[in-house]
């Protein structure tokens, strides 16, 4: 499931589009996260501890995990599915963080891709469990990063080891196989080093090839901001999976249910549900993200007429109770979200005012 592209052109901002593909609704909502919030990593031993330095706008799924977002420094982070992910045994010498908080930790504390890569390497990410189709599996995820300079990174955790591809050239990401293999497969296609025609299936390697190919077709000078945004949207939408096209045995082949779009330069965050025609966006400088501000919420699913810039629609909300590592969250119901029970739940946010 999921696709991501990054693109910029001379005189235009750094733009990041991503599709979220999943087999059921995720209860996804937009939250504004202020500075000055103390959090901990929600692992049993040696949890990572930090206080947010940057405010952010994020997409929260299942009411318990940050899956995507952008901060006021222009750092954009996206979690995508990778079946090969393996987080390994807990090494308690390193501070630990639940994967439900990985994106939030980086948006809270980092301004650049380089800082986010270093911060990830200095801790150990631990998974929670997803109950999907009645089966518990570790949340197998990998991470993409981009910043206002155009820098980019893809971060995988394989056999307990963090593997990082860091550089502006890493502009496309989907799912399996692992990234090294995706880069090899890419070279067989027309316009990318080989002679095969660009494929059109829902498989992750085919979506990867389509994204890489279509990025090469965007104009060097789009002419306007609107044209640049439309260009990247045209690519990420071409990487989408149609509604209803779910493989019950493979959650990495699932319909695209929502899409985000981060403008790292102008600190703007777009969001759309794929079963709704309206696109909303948030200019971070229109929100109160100061250290004395409330956590704020906007739920597009509860405001079906919303469109355009929606910062004025955010309302005060309770802080998120993030999912501790090693607990389970049900993620295959019809929008129903059942968080795991743990003595650690409720300890994820303590306001530092």
Coordinates of C-alpha atoms in Angstrom, one line a residue:
X1 CA 0.0 0.0 0.0
X2 CA 0.9 3.6 -0.4
X3 CA 3.1 5.7 -2.8
X4 CA 5.2 8.9 -2.4
X5 CA 6.8 11.3 -4.8
X6 CA 9.0 14.5 -4.2
X7 CA 9.5 17.1 -6.9
X8 CA 10.6 20.6 -7.4
X9 CA 11.4 22.9 -10.3
X10 CA 13.4 26.1 -10.7
X11 CA 11.6 28.9 -8.9
X12 CA 9.0 26.5 -7.4
X13 CA 8.6 25.0 -3.9
X14 CA 9.6 21.5 -2.8
X15 CA 6.4 19.4 -3.1
X16 CA 5.7 15.9 -1.7
X17 CA 2.7 13.9 -2.6
X18 CA 1.6 10.6 -0.9
X19 CA -1.2 8.1 -1.3
X20 CA -2.5 6.1 1.7
X21 CA -3.7 2.7 0.5
X22 CA -5.5 0.5 3.0
X23 CA -8.3 -2.1 3.1
X24 CA -10.6 -0.2 5.4
X25 CA -11.2 3.3 6.9
X26 CA -8.6 4.5 9.4
X27 CA -10.5 7.2 11.2
X28 CA -8.0 9.7 9.8
X29 CA -8.1 13.2 11.1
X30 CA -5.9 16.3 10.9
X31 CA -4.3 17.6 14.1
X32 CA -2.4 20.7 14.9
X33 CA 0.4 19.9 17.3
X34 CA 1.9 22.9 19.2
X35 CA 5.4 23.4 20.5
X36 CA 6.4 22.8 24.1
X37 CA 4.7 19.4 24.6
X38 CA 6.7 16.8 26.5
X39 CA 6.4 13.2 25.2
X40 CA 7.9 9.8 25.8
X41 CA 8.5 6.9 23.5
X42 CA 6.1 4.4 25.0
X43 CA 8.4 1.4 25.3
X44 CA 8.7 -0.6 28.6
X45 CA 12.4 0.2 29.2
X46 CA 14.4 3.4 28.5
X47 CA 11.8 5.3 26.6
X48 CA 12.9 8.2 24.5
X49 CA 11.9 11.5 26.0
X50 CA 11.6 14.9 24.3
X51 CA 9.8 18.2 24.2
X52 CA 8.5 19.5 20.9
X53 CA 10.6 22.3 19.4
X54 CA 8.4 22.7 16.3
X55 CA 4.7 22.8 15.8
X56 CA 3.2 20.6 13.1
X57 CA 0.1 19.5 11.2
X58 CA -0.3 15.8 11.1
X59 CA -2.6 13.0 10.0
X60 CA -3.6 10.8 12.9
X61 CA -4.9 7.3 12.1
X62 CA -6.8 4.9 14.4
X63 CA -6.8 7.7 16.9
X64 CA -3.4 6.6 18.1
X65 CA -0.6 7.0 15.6
X66 CA 0.9 9.8 13.5
X67 CA 1.2 8.5 9.9
X68 CA 2.1 11.7 8.0
X69 CA 2.7 15.4 8.4
X70 CA 4.7 18.6 8.0
X71 CA 6.2 20.9 10.6
X72 CA 6.8 24.7 10.7
X73 CA 10.4 24.2 9.6
X74 CA 9.3 22.6 6.4
X75 CA 10.2 19.0 7.3
X76 CA 7.7 16.5 5.7
X77 CA 7.5 12.8 6.9
X78 CA 5.4 9.9 5.6
X79 CA 5.0 6.4 6.9
X80 CA 4.4 3.7 4.3
X81 CA 3.8 -0.1 4.4
X82 CA 6.8 -2.4 3.9
X83 CA 6.2 -6.1 4.4
X84 CA 9.9 -6.8 4.8
X85 CA 10.3 -4.5 7.8
X86 CA 11.6 -6.2 10.9
X87 CA 12.3 -4.1 14.0
X88 CA 14.4 -6.8 15.8
X89 CA 14.8 -7.4 19.5
X90 CA 14.8 -4.5 21.9
X91 CA 18.3 -3.1 22.6
X92 CA 17.7 -1.3 25.9
X93 CA 21.0 0.7 25.7
X94 CA 19.3 2.8 23.1
X95 CA 16.3 5.0 24.0
X96 CA 13.2 3.5 22.4
X97 CA 10.2 4.9 20.6
X98 CA 6.9 3.3 19.5
X99 CA 6.4 3.5 15.8
X100 CA 3.1 5.3 16.5
X101 CA 5.3 8.3 17.6
X102 CA 8.2 8.0 15.1
X103 CA 6.9 10.6 12.7
X104 CA 5.7 12.8 15.5
X105 CA 9.1 12.7 17.2
X106 CA 10.9 13.8 14.1
X107 CA 8.5 16.6 13.3
X108 CA 8.6 17.7 16.9
X109 CA 12.4 17.9 17.1
X110 CA 14.0 18.2 13.6
X111 CA 14.1 20.9 10.9
X112 CA 15.9 19.0 8.1
X113 CA 16.2 15.5 6.6
X114 CA 19.8 15.3 7.9
X115 CA 18.7 16.0 11.5
X116 CA 15.8 13.5 11.2
X117 CA 18.1 10.8 9.9
X118 CA 20.5 11.3 12.7
X119 CA 17.7 11.4 15.3
X120 CA 16.3 8.1 13.9
X121 CA 19.7 6.5 14.1
X122 CA 20.2 7.5 17.7
X123 CA 17.1 5.7 19.0
X124 CA 15.4 2.3 18.4
X125 CA 12.0 2.2 16.8
X126 CA 9.7 -0.5 18.1
X127 CA 6.5 -1.7 16.5
X128 CA 3.0 -2.1 17.8
X129 CA 0.7 -4.8 16.4
X130 CA -2.0 -4.4 13.7
X131 CA -5.0 -6.8 13.9
X132 CA -5.8 -7.2 10.2
X133 CA -8.2 -9.8 8.8
X134 CA -8.2 -11.3 12.3
X135 CA -4.4 -11.8 12.4
X136 CA -1.9 -9.9 14.5
X137 CA 1.2 -8.6 12.7
X138 CA 3.8 -6.1 13.6
X139 CA 3.1 -2.8 12.0
X140 CA 5.6 -3.2 9.0
X141 CA 6.4 0.4 8.0
X142 CA 9.1 2.4 6.5
X143 CA 9.6 6.2 6.4
X144 CA 10.2 8.9 3.8
X145 CA 11.5 12.4 4.6
X146 CA 11.8 15.7 2.7
X147 CA 12.7 19.2 3.6
X148 CA 12.6 22.8 2.2
X149 CA 16.1 22.4 0.7
X150 CA 14.9 19.5 -1.5
X151 CA 16.8 16.9 0.5
X152 CA 15.2 13.5 0.8
X153 CA 15.6 10.2 2.5
X154 CA 14.0 6.7 2.6
X155 CA 14.5 4.9 6.0
X156 CA 13.9 1.1 6.3
X157 CA 14.4 -1.1 9.3
X158 CA 15.5 -4.6 8.1
X159 CA 16.4 -7.4 10.5
X160 CA 16.7 -4.9 13.3
X161 CA 19.1 -2.6 11.3
X162 CA 18.3 0.8 10.0
X163 CA 19.0 1.2 6.3
X164 CA 19.0 4.8 5.0
X165 CA 19.0 6.1 1.4
X166 CA 19.7 9.8 1.8
X167 CA 19.9 12.4 -1.0
X168 CA 17.6 14.5 -3.2
X169 CA 17.7 11.8 -5.9
X170 CA 15.5 9.5 -3.8
X171 CA 12.2 11.0 -4.9
X172 CA 9.9 8.0 -5.3
X173 CA 8.9 5.4 -2.8
X174 CA 6.2 2.7 -2.7
X175 CA 6.3 -0.7 -0.9
X176 CA 7.9 -4.1 -1.5
X177 CA 10.5 -5.1 -2.4
X178 CA 13.1 -3.3 -0.3
X179 CA 14.4 -0.1 -1.7
X180 CA 17.8 -1.4 -3.0
X181 CA 15.8 -3.9 -5.1
X182 CA 13.3 -1.3 -6.3
X183 CA 16.2 0.8 -7.7
X184 CA 17.5 -2.2 -9.6
X185 CA 14.1 -3.1 -11.0
X186 CA 13.5 0.5 -12.1
X187 CA 16.4 0.4 -14.6
X188 CA 14.6 -2.1 -16.9
X189 CA 11.9 0.4 -18.0
X190 CA 11.8 2.8 -20.9
X191 CA 13.1 6.2 -20.1
X192 CA 14.7 4.9 -16.9
X193 CA 17.5 2.8 -18.4
X194 CA 15.8 -0.1 -20.1
X195 CA 13.4 -0.9 -22.9
X196 CA 10.3 -2.3 -21.2
X197 CA 7.1 -0.3 -21.4
X198 CA 6.0 1.5 -18.2
X199 CA 3.7 -1.0 -16.3
X200 CA 0.2 -0.4 -15.2
X201 CA -0.7 -2.8 -12.5
X202 CA -1.3 -2.2 -8.8
X203 CA 1.9 -3.9 -7.7
X204 CA 4.2 -1.7 -5.7
X205 CA 7.2 -2.1 -8.1
X206 CA 4.9 -1.0 -11.0
X207 CA 3.6 2.0 -9.1
X208 CA 7.3 2.8 -8.3
X209 CA 8.1 2.7 -12.0
X210 CA 5.1 4.9 -13.0
X211 CA 6.0 7.5 -10.4
X212 CA 9.6 7.7 -11.5
X213 CA 8.7 7.8 -15.2
X214 CA 5.9 10.4 -14.8
X215 CA 8.1 12.7 -12.8
X216 CA 10.5 12.9 -15.8
X217 CA 7.5 14.2 -17.9
X218 CA 6.7 17.2 -15.7
X219 CA 7.8 20.5 -17.3
X220 CA 11.1 22.1 -16.2
X221 CA 9.2 25.4 -15.9
X222 CA 5.6 24.8 -14.8
X223 CA 4.9 28.5 -15.1
X224 CA 3.0 29.0 -11.8
X225 CA 2.6 27.6 -8.3
X226 CA -0.8 26.2 -9.2
X227 CA 0.7 24.4 -12.2
X228 CA 3.5 22.9 -10.1
X229 CA 1.0 21.6 -7.5
X230 CA -1.2 20.2 -10.3
X231 CA 1.7 18.5 -11.9
X232 CA 2.7 16.6 -8.8
X233 CA -0.9 15.7 -8.1
X234 CA -1.2 14.3 -11.6
X235 CA 1.8 12.0 -10.8
X236 CA 0.7 10.8 -7.4
X237 CA -2.9 10.2 -8.7
X238 CA -1.5 8.1 -11.5
X239 CA 0.1 5.9 -8.8
X240 CA -3.2 5.4 -6.9
X241 CA -5.2 2.2 -6.7
X242 CA -8.9 2.4 -7.5
X243 CA -11.5 2.3 -4.8
X244 CA -12.7 -1.3 -4.2
X245 CA -9.4 -2.8 -5.6
X246 CA -8.4 -4.6 -2.3
X247 CA -6.6 -7.9 -2.1
X248 CA -7.8 -9.6 1.1
X249 CA -4.6 -11.6 1.5
X250 CA -2.2 -8.7 0.9
X251 CA -2.8 -5.4 2.6
X252 CA 0.0 -3.9 0.4
X253 CA -2.5 -4.2 -2.5
X254 CA -5.3 -2.0 -1.4
X255 CA -7.4 1.0 -2.5
X256 CA -6.1 4.5 -2.1
X257 CA -8.4 6.0 0.6
X258 CA -6.7 9.4 1.1
X259 CA -4.0 11.6 -0.2
X260 CA -1.7 14.3 1.4
X261 CA 0.5 16.8 -0.3
X262 CA 3.2 18.7 1.6
X263 CA 4.6 22.1 0.4
X264 CA 7.9 22.1 2.3
X265 CA 8.8 25.6 1.2
X266 CA 5.6 27.4 2.1
X267 CA 4.7 25.1 5.0
X268 CA 1.3 24.2 3.5
X269 CA -0.4 20.8 4.0
X270 CA -3.1 19.5 1.6
X271 CA -5.5 16.6 2.3
X272 CA -8.2 14.8 0.4
X273 CA -10.3 11.7 0.9
X274 CA -10.5 9.7 -2.3
X275 CA -14.2 9.2 -2.1
X276 CA -14.9 12.9 -1.8
X277 CA -14.3 15.6 -4.5
X278 CA -13.1 18.4 -2.2
X279 CA -9.4 19.2 -1.3
X280 CA -8.6 21.0 1.8
X281 CA -5.3 22.6 2.9
X282 CA -3.7 24.2 5.9
X283 CA -1.2 27.1 6.0
X284 CA 0.8 26.4 9.2
X285 CA 1.4 30.1 9.7
X286 CA -2.4 30.6 10.1
X287 CA -2.5 28.3 13.1
X288 CA -1.5 28.9 16.7
X289 CA 1.3 26.5 17.3
X290 CA 2.8 28.3 20.3
X291 CA 3.9 26.5 23.5
X292 CA 0.8 27.6 25.3
X293 CA -1.6 26.5 22.5
X294 CA -4.1 23.6 22.6
X295 CA -3.9 20.5 20.5
X296 CA -6.4 21.2 17.7
X297 CA -8.4 19.0 15.4
X298 CA -10.1 19.2 12.0
X299 CA -12.1 16.2 10.9
X300 CA -12.9 16.4 7.2
X301 CA -15.2 13.3 7.4
X302 CA -17.4 15.3 9.7
X303 CA -17.4 18.4 7.6
X304 CA -18.2 17.2 4.1
X305 CA -18.7 20.7 2.6
X306 CA -15.2 21.9 3.6
X307 CA -12.8 23.0 0.9
X308 CA -9.8 25.3 0.5
X309 CA -7.8 26.7 3.4
X310 CA -9.3 25.3 6.6
X311 CA -7.1 26.6 9.4
X312 CA -10.1 28.5 10.9
X313 CA -12.0 25.2 11.2
X314 CA -9.5 23.6 13.7
X315 CA -10.9 23.3 17.2
X316 CA -9.3 22.5 20.6
X317 CA -9.1 18.8 21.2
X318 CA -7.7 16.3 23.8
X319 CA -4.1 15.3 23.2
X320 CA -3.5 12.1 21.3
X321 CA -3.0 8.9 23.3
X322 CA -0.4 7.2 21.2
X323 CA -0.1 3.4 20.8
X324 CA 2.6 1.8 23.0
X325 CA 5.0 -0.5 21.4
X326 CA 4.0 -4.2 21.7
X327 CA 0.3 -3.5 22.1
X328 CA -2.4 -4.2 19.4
X329 CA -4.7 -1.9 17.5
X330 CA -7.6 -3.3 15.4
X331 CA -7.4 -1.8 11.9
X332 CA -9.7 -3.9 9.7
X333 CA -13.2 -2.7 10.8
X334 CA -15.5 -0.4 9.0
X335 CA -14.0 2.7 10.5
X336 CA -14.0 1.2 14.0
X337 CA -10.9 1.8 16.0
X338 CA -10.1 -0.2 19.1
X339 CA -6.8 0.7 20.7
X340 CA -4.7 -1.8 22.6
X341 CA -4.8 -1.8 26.4
X342 CA -1.6 -1.2 28.2
X343 CA -0.5 0.4 31.5
X344 CA 1.5 2.8 29.4
X345 CA -1.5 4.2 27.6
X346 CA -2.1 7.8 28.5
X347 CA 1.5 8.6 29.3
X348 CA 2.4 9.8 25.8
X349 CA 1.8 13.5 26.2
X350 CA 2.5 15.7 29.2
X351 CA 2.3 19.4 28.5
X352 CA 5.4 21.4 29.3
X353 CA 4.3 25.0 29.6

